[in-house]
Amino acid sequence: MIYLDNAATTVTKPEAVVQAVSDALRSFGNAGRGVHESSLLATRAIHETRIAAADFFHAADPACVAFTSNATEALNTAIKGILSPGDHVITTASEHNSVLRPLYETEARGVSLTILPVDAYGNISFDDLASALKKKTKAVICSGASNVTGNLRDVRGIAAAAHARDALFVLDAAQIAGCHPVDLQSDGIDILCFTGHKSLFGPQGTGGIIVREGLALRPLKSGGSGMQSFSKTHPEQMPAALEAGTLNGHGLAGLHAAFCFLKETGQDNIRHQALALAKRFFEGVKDIPDIRFYGDYSDWDARCPIVALNLGEEDAALVSDTLSADYGIATGAGAHCAPLMHEALGTVTQGIVRFSFSFFNTEAETDAAILALRNIATARRQEARP
Amino acid sequence: MIRKQEDRIIVTFHTTTEAIAFERMCREEGIAGRLIPVPKTLSAGCGMAWSAPEDAASALGSLMEQKRVRHQEMTVLKI
């Protein structure tokens, strides 16, 4: 199979990641729940992952990093942990349901919500953002890139606009972490939510929330922490404050190996290679009659390695299924959990076929995908002839 | 008595992260000691404590000052 659904999850992981998970499965006790060697092995490994995450995202201290099972859990923690009835919050129409649905829940509990519209490329207007910011605005929450179109956001600009009105900036980095630099300090991010299993090349079930020093969140969960056991309340110190229950030590050992791989290989190399393949694909299919692209493809430095398209009015699900069943090519189809983005793009019914590339894809795979899509487009046109 | 008792420097911590970070620092600096369950005579937020021989006192003190180590308490106990 040729796997081009890397924006959903990366299937090919560095061998060191696979090995680290396998080793952990054979040896780890429960981290922080004992002082014997099995428990300490896990505790040390998770601490090394915390250090690596803090280093990778330029957090002030490893203790700012709390691990979660995915970006969704991190976003729920952030959104429900900072917003209270009477607050105002701003997001955008290009967000994933992992942002929208928790926000709708807080809206039902008395938080006022502004959803900024996006243009045909998925970009917001800074004038709209400036107008929406109010005295009561507690936070601006958005992704670093649209998971549908792949267009990067001006994260620093949005953070600066939020801070100018004393609002927090929360970044959903699910789509960009690993494929585009994220710097908590210079980007002005107050809370960063990330997942491990996409462009970071870590295992599924790993992710995290990084909270700026001095900022406290109401925890989403409480329970076992391995510390302060006789207290009726969950510890308030980070990272334990946001880490109730046994952590995914096996997965986090893999995530550590993934951070090491990213550092050794170079994030720029990884990004450039994946983007080169996405661009090669785009160039190879752009002249197909009736093809329609979604997003701005004029500047590849401002993109994730995603090409979002449709063939005329053809059902995206049918195109994607044909690619899978007849050509062995995996792509994403449908709504990609971003309903408002599809409303903005006019693709609610049709959906979008999303090709997303990884460092581990090859030019040969890309060329096979070009040929497959051209063949499908040709067959479609032939069928349409009277 | 399960084993022979001796005076040990015990450092307690608020969190597991503080404790495991301290172990890492001591290992990097070659300072003797190991993590142990917190002795019952002490009360600490975190269930693990650093136990070091008395002759490590000077090195531990320097490390804690130099790295501004976050910890709860440092004491000497016969354990």
XYZ file of C-alpha atoms in Angstrom:
465
model
C 0.000 0.000 0.000
C 1.054 3.571 -0.678
C 0.139 5.536 2.406
C -0.758 9.181 1.749
C -2.951 9.856 4.775
C -0.187 11.146 7.003
C -2.252 14.105 8.219
C -4.507 11.555 9.934
C -1.598 9.611 11.402
C 1.818 8.578 10.191
C 1.983 4.838 9.633
C 5.698 4.592 8.982
C 7.610 5.369 12.169
C 11.356 5.491 12.715
C 12.608 2.031 13.652
C 13.930 3.447 16.926
C 10.348 4.339 17.913
C 9.148 0.784 17.324
C 12.105 -0.584 19.275
C 11.614 1.803 22.188
C 7.950 0.815 22.573
C 8.830 -2.853 22.315
C 11.577 -2.523 24.960
C 9.256 -0.564 27.240
C 6.536 -3.204 26.941
C 9.000 -5.764 28.212
C 10.317 -3.800 31.172
C 8.272 -0.849 32.434
C 6.549 -0.758 35.789
C 4.123 2.012 36.662
C 5.845 5.390 36.521
C 5.821 7.339 39.772
C 4.047 4.558 41.649
C 7.036 2.847 43.143
C 10.744 3.237 43.828
C 11.830 -0.168 42.580
C 13.776 -0.481 39.376
C 10.833 -1.360 37.091
C 8.903 1.716 38.183
C 11.987 3.914 38.034
C 12.736 2.739 34.484
C 9.342 4.071 33.414
C 9.620 7.238 35.512
C 13.024 8.040 34.063
C 11.884 7.362 30.504
C 8.871 9.645 30.874
C 11.063 12.333 32.382
C 13.439 12.088 29.422
C 10.441 12.498 27.104
C 9.364 15.549 29.101
C 12.823 17.061 28.709
C 12.811 16.274 24.979
C 9.348 17.818 24.501
C 10.330 20.952 26.412
C 13.472 21.231 24.315
C 11.634 20.590 21.041
C 8.936 23.200 21.680
C 11.212 25.610 23.604
C 9.262 25.408 26.855
C 10.804 27.144 29.855
C 10.908 23.988 31.974
C 10.153 20.261 31.513
C 7.638 20.531 34.375
C 5.486 22.699 32.074
C 4.844 19.607 29.936
C 1.941 17.346 30.954
C 1.285 14.269 28.865
C -2.139 13.391 27.531
C -3.455 10.623 25.324
C -3.824 12.893 22.286
C -4.364 16.499 21.182
C -8.099 16.214 21.851
C -7.524 15.502 25.531
C -5.008 18.350 25.691
C -7.457 20.756 24.040
C -10.296 19.706 26.346
C -7.961 20.277 29.285
C -7.007 23.717 28.012
C -10.485 24.871 27.024
C -12.339 23.572 30.071
C -9.455 24.501 32.346
C -9.290 28.195 31.537
C -12.809 29.225 30.537
C -15.524 30.122 33.047
C -19.099 31.324 32.569
C -19.046 34.993 31.591
C -15.759 34.685 29.672
C -15.495 35.334 25.958
C -13.411 33.149 23.653
C -12.440 33.409 19.993
C -11.735 30.636 17.524
C -11.934 30.222 13.743
C -14.126 28.403 11.258
C -11.248 26.236 10.096
C -10.913 24.393 13.401
C -11.134 20.693 14.023
C -13.948 19.320 16.174
C -11.402 18.781 18.944
C -11.495 22.563 19.362
C -15.076 23.264 18.311
C -16.934 20.673 20.359
C -15.340 21.538 23.730
C -16.007 25.185 22.908
C -19.665 24.471 22.144
C -19.881 22.734 25.537
C -18.426 25.758 27.316
C -20.775 27.978 25.333
C -23.712 25.970 26.699
C -22.350 26.704 30.185
C -22.290 30.462 29.698
C -19.067 31.239 27.813
C -19.628 33.522 24.849
C -18.041 32.227 21.654
C -16.949 34.080 18.526
C -16.036 31.991 15.495
C -14.060 34.037 12.985
C -14.921 33.354 9.338
C -12.249 32.097 6.944
C -11.706 32.912 3.291
C -11.515 30.410 0.455
C -7.949 29.598 1.508
C -8.890 29.031 5.116
C -7.265 32.245 6.348
C -8.794 34.606 8.900
C -8.765 38.386 8.631
C -6.730 40.196 11.283
C -9.278 43.005 11.138
C -11.960 40.474 12.111
C -9.765 39.258 14.955
C -9.109 42.795 16.213
C -12.831 43.581 16.125
C -13.727 40.393 17.957
C -11.278 40.909 20.838
C -13.119 42.347 23.832
C -12.319 43.203 27.413
C -13.865 39.891 28.491
C -11.956 37.825 25.929
C -10.136 35.174 27.907
C -8.457 33.377 25.041
C -7.930 32.982 21.330
C -7.769 29.307 20.400
C -6.805 28.043 16.965
C -4.762 25.548 15.034
C -1.372 26.209 13.496
C -2.664 25.026 10.142
C -5.901 23.872 8.610
C -6.011 20.083 8.660
C -8.123 20.283 5.495
C -6.207 22.691 3.242
C -2.790 22.515 4.891
C -2.370 26.303 4.983
C -0.223 27.525 7.873
C -1.443 30.277 10.141
C 0.382 33.404 11.235
C 0.646 32.034 14.768
C 2.840 34.860 16.047
C 0.522 37.499 14.660
C -2.523 35.932 16.288
C -0.684 35.500 19.603
C 0.442 39.133 19.530
C -3.083 40.347 18.789
C -4.451 38.260 21.687
C -1.794 39.443 24.118
C -2.376 43.073 23.136
C -5.847 42.668 24.640
C -4.629 40.590 27.621
C -6.104 37.391 26.222
C -4.351 34.023 26.297
C -3.267 32.311 23.120
C -3.891 28.557 22.897
C -2.393 26.721 19.931
C -3.689 23.430 18.553
C -0.454 22.122 17.072
C -1.821 18.703 16.083
C -1.233 19.310 12.400
C 2.020 21.253 12.537
C 4.056 19.781 15.390
C 6.933 17.995 13.731
C 6.429 19.428 10.277
C 6.796 23.098 11.158
C 8.801 24.743 13.967
C 6.782 25.617 17.065
C 8.469 27.831 19.650
C 6.461 28.543 22.795
C 8.553 31.499 23.767
C 9.135 33.366 20.525
C 5.713 32.452 19.103
C 4.016 33.742 22.269
C 2.063 30.569 23.017
C 0.462 30.369 26.460
C -0.847 26.829 26.074
C 0.303 24.382 23.422
C -1.649 21.212 22.651
C 0.019 18.529 20.565
C -0.359 14.938 19.491
C 2.480 12.471 19.168
C 1.254 10.238 16.378
C 1.231 12.541 13.342
C 4.303 14.426 12.152
C 6.191 13.807 15.383
C 6.264 10.099 14.335
C 5.393 8.888 17.847
C 2.885 6.206 18.846
C -0.859 6.747 18.943
C -2.106 7.435 22.457
C 0.581 10.028 23.104
C 0.275 13.792 23.207
C 0.603 16.642 25.600
C -0.246 20.049 26.877
C 2.471 22.597 27.608
C 1.418 25.400 29.912
C 3.343 28.641 30.314
C 4.962 28.931 33.748
C 2.706 30.695 36.228
C -0.514 29.849 34.413
C -2.786 27.446 36.314
C -5.589 25.381 34.764
C -8.490 23.593 36.390
C -7.696 19.921 35.756
C -9.975 17.888 33.530
C -9.402 14.766 35.613
C -8.398 13.917 39.148
C -7.288 10.671 40.702
C -4.116 8.717 41.239
C -0.928 10.725 41.073
C 1.616 8.720 43.032
C 2.015 11.659 45.406
C 0.120 13.456 48.188
C -1.963 10.302 48.517
C -3.713 11.351 51.731
C -4.915 14.648 50.323
C -8.554 14.745 49.230
C -7.617 16.933 46.299
C -5.425 16.292 43.304
C -1.918 17.836 43.415
C -1.725 21.357 42.050
C 1.893 21.232 40.917
C 2.670 20.741 37.260
C 2.887 18.337 35.590
C 1.070 16.120 38.116
C -1.820 18.615 38.195
C -2.817 17.588 34.663
C -1.719 13.947 34.740
C -4.234 11.904 36.752
C -3.908 8.159 36.378
C -1.221 5.939 34.925
C 0.558 7.517 31.984
C 1.144 5.732 28.698
C 4.742 4.959 29.576
C 5.205 2.555 26.682
C 3.980 5.112 24.176
C 5.940 7.921 25.756
C 9.129 5.868 25.490
C 8.376 5.723 21.771
C 7.678 9.441 21.671
C 11.094 10.074 23.206
C 12.711 8.059 20.440
C 10.655 10.084 17.963
C 11.914 13.398 19.374
C 15.476 12.045 19.129
C 14.859 11.062 15.497
C 13.502 14.528 14.681
C 16.513 16.164 16.286
C 19.048 13.885 14.597
C 17.423 14.064 11.173
C 16.615 17.759 11.407
C 13.105 19.123 11.336
C 13.958 21.260 8.309
C 15.097 18.203 6.344
C 11.946 16.335 7.294
C 9.703 19.253 6.351
C 11.453 19.987 3.069
C 11.328 16.375 1.953
C 7.625 15.990 2.702
C 6.826 19.361 1.117
C 8.864 18.483 -1.984
C 6.748 15.358 -2.445
C 3.503 17.288 -1.923
C 4.627 19.871 -4.459
C 5.665 17.145 -6.913
C 2.203 15.635 -6.571
C 0.497 19.009 -7.018
C 2.542 19.773 -10.141
C 1.740 16.318 -11.510
C -2.022 16.655 -11.218
C -2.715 20.374 -11.476
C -3.532 20.272 -15.200
C -6.170 17.542 -14.855
C -9.319 19.001 -16.400
C -11.995 19.746 -13.854
C -9.656 19.367 -10.853
C -10.325 21.753 -8.012
C -7.830 22.463 -5.229
C -8.606 23.790 -1.767
C -6.124 26.101 -0.092
C -3.341 28.407 -1.233
C -0.569 26.640 -3.161
C 1.358 29.763 -4.165
C 3.871 29.541 -1.306
C 4.963 26.061 -0.247
C 6.879 27.441 2.741
C 3.519 28.445 4.191
C 2.033 24.979 3.871
C 1.858 21.601 5.491
C 2.509 18.714 3.075
C -1.174 18.403 2.204
C -2.902 18.602 -1.172
C -6.695 18.865 -0.878
C -8.731 18.404 -4.020
C -11.801 17.197 -5.809
C -12.467 15.944 -9.328
C -15.355 18.051 -10.578
C -18.446 17.283 -8.556
C -17.407 13.679 -7.918
C -18.030 12.350 -4.415
C -14.710 12.577 -2.542
C -15.485 9.288 -0.813
C -15.787 7.522 -4.184
C -12.491 8.943 -5.454
C -10.710 8.012 -2.244
C -12.206 4.525 -2.227
C -11.207 3.982 -5.867
C -7.655 5.047 -5.018
C -7.653 2.559 -2.147
C -9.435 -0.397 -3.730
C -8.051 -0.183 -7.286
C -4.616 1.365 -6.748
C -3.716 0.567 -3.139
C -3.327 4.239 -2.289
C -4.556 5.470 1.106
C -5.909 9.016 1.255
C -8.310 10.848 3.545
C -11.829 11.664 2.399
C -14.904 13.282 3.811
C -15.161 16.054 6.369
C -11.862 15.530 8.232
C -13.688 16.556 11.441
C -13.679 20.214 10.328
C -17.356 20.949 9.591
C -17.186 24.745 9.441
C -14.230 24.639 7.085
C -16.281 22.560 4.673
C -19.143 25.022 4.984
C -16.722 27.815 4.049
C -15.364 25.830 1.118
C -18.778 24.648 -0.055
C -17.843 20.983 0.293
C -20.256 19.811 2.983
C -21.932 17.301 0.684
C -19.048 16.422 -1.598
C -16.243 16.225 0.961
C -12.602 16.628 -0.053
C -9.916 14.131 -1.019
C -6.833 14.846 1.040
C -3.386 13.617 0.007
C -0.910 14.121 2.842
C 2.778 13.312 2.586
C 5.466 12.287 5.021
C 9.247 12.251 5.166
C 8.983 8.490 4.711
C 7.131 8.655 1.387
C 9.090 8.409 -1.857
C 9.048 10.018 -5.289
C 8.026 6.669 -6.782
C 4.988 6.529 -4.495
C 4.138 10.110 -5.363
C 4.388 9.388 -9.075
C 2.156 6.339 -8.662
C -0.437 8.554 -6.949
C -0.220 11.091 -9.792
C -0.787 8.366 -12.360
C -3.662 6.861 -10.384
C -5.482 10.166 -10.032
C -4.969 10.962 -13.719
C -6.358 7.546 -14.636
C -9.397 8.022 -12.416
C -9.999 11.479 -13.878
C -9.731 10.103 -17.429
C -12.120 7.239 -16.687
C -14.537 9.691 -15.141
C -14.496 11.922 -18.215
C -14.976 8.944 -20.525
C -17.982 7.792 -18.505
C -19.446 11.269 -18.679
C -19.370 11.311 -22.484
C -22.784 10.759 -24.104
C 16.056 -4.615 62.183
C 16.030 -5.571 58.508
C 19.461 -4.163 57.765
C 22.224 -2.202 59.463
C 21.180 1.419 59.996
C 23.363 4.398 59.208
C 22.974 8.165 58.942
C 21.839 9.189 55.453
C 21.070 12.540 53.895
C 17.443 12.473 52.795
C 16.031 14.952 50.287
C 12.268 15.033 49.827
C 10.325 16.572 46.962
C 6.942 18.051 46.157
C 6.532 16.098 42.928
C 7.759 12.978 41.185
C 9.141 15.179 38.424
C 11.327 17.038 40.934
C 12.584 13.750 42.368
C 13.406 12.101 39.060
C 15.016 15.298 37.771
C 17.205 15.337 40.894
C 18.285 11.753 40.298
C 19.267 12.731 36.766
C 21.343 15.683 38.018
C 23.123 13.560 40.624
C 23.944 10.921 38.025
C 25.302 13.564 35.656
C 27.461 14.999 38.428
C 28.552 11.590 39.721
C 27.063 12.217 43.166
C 26.356 9.052 45.135
C 22.874 8.136 46.265
C 19.615 6.639 45.084
C 15.887 7.137 45.163
C 14.058 5.412 48.010
C 10.467 5.393 49.325
C 10.005 8.298 51.753
C 10.754 7.045 55.310
C 7.671 7.095 57.542
C 9.212 9.666 59.893
C 9.130 12.252 57.121
C 6.180 13.772 55.348
C 6.497 14.725 51.716
C 4.339 15.446 48.734
C 6.175 12.918 46.625
C 6.526 9.299 47.683
C 10.142 9.062 46.586
C 13.128 10.674 48.274
C 16.840 10.901 47.533
C 19.053 9.044 49.941
C 22.756 9.834 49.946
C 25.736 8.981 52.178
C 26.743 11.680 54.619
C 30.015 12.349 52.822
C 27.993 13.545 49.800
C 26.694 16.515 51.800
C 29.024 19.082 50.311
C 28.477 17.966 46.718
C 24.705 17.865 47.241
C 24.680 21.332 48.764
C 26.654 22.783 45.844
C 24.431 21.060 43.310
C 21.258 22.305 44.947
C 22.515 25.853 45.083
C 23.997 25.863 41.606
C 20.971 24.307 39.886
C 18.392 25.919 42.177
C 16.926 22.497 42.796
C 13.268 22.454 43.717
C 12.776 20.211 46.734
C 10.761 20.020 49.904
C 13.233 19.235 52.680
C 16.794 18.040 53.257
C 17.622 16.285 56.509
C 19.767 13.550 58.009
C 18.109 10.353 59.213
C 19.353 7.080 60.604
C 17.745 4.540 58.330
